């Protein structure tokens, strides 16, 4: 995915005038803005695995903003959420924050505050998406290993020399050396420290 894809803001509000106003304001950041009249419309149009920022109202017909946030969280979305509301209350805000919201902003809001939170949300989502992509890459590398190669890799990062590994898993020294070479080659690492970091990333 191109880096620009992470600089998209999705506005969900049932009020057309508010959608237009938010779109104009947020667009001043130089980011792409897509607007939706309901949570259901948003979910039909946008894949949950896309990065970016979601700016959503709380009270809407049908799915509420908090229900939309919960749905995205269950889907493993890396979208960072900014909640806006005209009826702020402590339990609602607490629920939004527990679900990972960047902020809960009451209407009428300060334009600069909203822009600051959107910028923060875009950065948060970008970092989360990059971490998720890196973890997926590591898992794909590890899937290249045979069960025996993975066993050797785990013993190598424990600091055990080839002779000890050979005795422990009842293989010849030459076979362990071949497995160790295959591990380093398949995982695209050049040192034991690199191998250790990669296996830690997979956890």
GROMACS .gro file of C-alpha atoms in nm, residues 57-138:
model
   82
   57UNK     CA    1  -2.026   1.157   1.540
   58UNK     CA    2  -2.166   0.963   1.835
   59UNK     CA    3  -2.542   0.991   1.797
   60UNK     CA    4  -2.669   0.881   1.456
   61UNK     CA    5  -2.970   0.683   1.335
   62UNK     CA    6  -2.888   0.313   1.325
   63UNK     CA    7  -2.531   0.237   1.426
   64UNK     CA    8  -2.385   0.488   1.673
   65UNK     CA    9  -2.031   0.618   1.648
   66UNK     CA   10  -1.926   0.408   1.948
   67UNK     CA   11  -2.078   0.095   1.792
   68UNK     CA   12  -1.887   0.172   1.472
   69UNK     CA   13  -1.567   0.208   1.677
   70UNK     CA   14  -1.633  -0.128   1.848
   71UNK     CA   15  -1.701  -0.299   1.514
   72UNK     CA   16  -1.371  -0.175   1.372
   73UNK     CA   17  -1.182  -0.281   1.685
   74UNK     CA   18  -1.322  -0.635   1.661
   75UNK     CA   19  -1.210  -0.648   1.297
   76UNK     CA   20  -0.854  -0.557   1.398
   77UNK     CA   21  -0.866  -0.220   1.221
   78UNK     CA   22  -0.570   0.016   1.249
   79UNK     CA   23  -0.787   0.322   1.183
   80UNK     CA   24  -0.737   0.581   1.458
   81UNK     CA   25  -1.065   0.728   1.581
   82UNK     CA   26  -1.161   1.082   1.679
   83UNK     CA   27  -1.510   1.102   1.828
   84UNK     CA   28  -1.715   1.421   1.806
   85UNK     CA   29  -2.035   1.476   2.000
   86UNK     CA   30  -2.291   1.738   2.084
   87UNK     CA   31  -2.399   1.548   2.395
   88UNK     CA   32  -2.080   1.472   2.583
   89UNK     CA   33  -2.096   1.278   2.906
   90UNK     CA   34  -1.833   1.102   3.115
   91UNK     CA   35  -1.946   0.737   3.061
   92UNK     CA   36  -1.961   0.788   2.684
   93UNK     CA   37  -1.617   0.946   2.674
   94UNK     CA   38  -1.473   0.674   2.898
   95UNK     CA   39  -1.610   0.404   2.668
   96UNK     CA   40  -1.459   0.574   2.362
   97UNK     CA   41  -1.118   0.608   2.529
   98UNK     CA   42  -1.124   0.245   2.648
   99UNK     CA   43  -1.180   0.144   2.286
  100UNK     CA   44  -0.872   0.342   2.183
  101UNK     CA   45  -1.009   0.678   2.068
  102UNK     CA   46  -0.747   0.948   2.015
  103UNK     CA   47  -0.986   1.204   2.164
  104UNK     CA   48  -1.351   1.286   2.228
  105UNK     CA   49  -1.432   1.642   2.116
  106UNK     CA   50  -1.752   1.827   2.202
  107UNK     CA   51  -1.938   2.048   1.955
  108UNK     CA   52  -1.892   2.332   1.898
  109UNK     CA   53  -1.525   2.247   1.872
  110UNK     CA   54  -1.213   2.451   1.816
  111UNK     CA   55  -1.101   2.401   1.456
  112UNK     CA   56  -0.731   2.385   1.541
  113UNK     CA   57  -0.792   2.131   1.817
  114UNK     CA   58  -0.971   1.902   1.573
  115UNK     CA   59  -0.697   1.942   1.311
  116UNK     CA   60  -0.430   1.862   1.572
  117UNK     CA   61  -0.615   1.547   1.678
  118UNK     CA   62  -0.665   1.436   1.317
  119UNK     CA   63  -0.293   1.479   1.251
  120UNK     CA   64  -0.215   1.280   1.567
  121UNK     CA   65  -0.459   1.008   1.464
  122UNK     CA   66  -0.306   0.978   1.116
  123UNK     CA   67   0.039   0.930   1.270
  124UNK     CA   68  -0.091   0.676   1.521
  125UNK     CA   69  -0.261   0.477   1.245
  126UNK     CA   70   0.045   0.489   1.020
  127UNK     CA   71   0.265   0.349   1.295
  128UNK     CA   72   0.013   0.076   1.376
  129UNK     CA   73  -0.024  -0.020   1.009
  130UNK     CA   74   0.353  -0.036   0.958
  131UNK     CA   75   0.392  -0.255   1.268
  132UNK     CA   76   0.111  -0.481   1.147
  133UNK     CA   77   0.265  -0.506   0.801
  134UNK     CA   78   0.606  -0.587   0.951
  135UNK     CA   79   0.458  -0.861   1.168
  136UNK     CA   80   0.280  -1.012   0.866
  137UNK     CA   81   0.610  -1.008   0.675
  138UNK     CA   82   0.788  -1.184   0.962
   0.00000   0.00000   0.00000
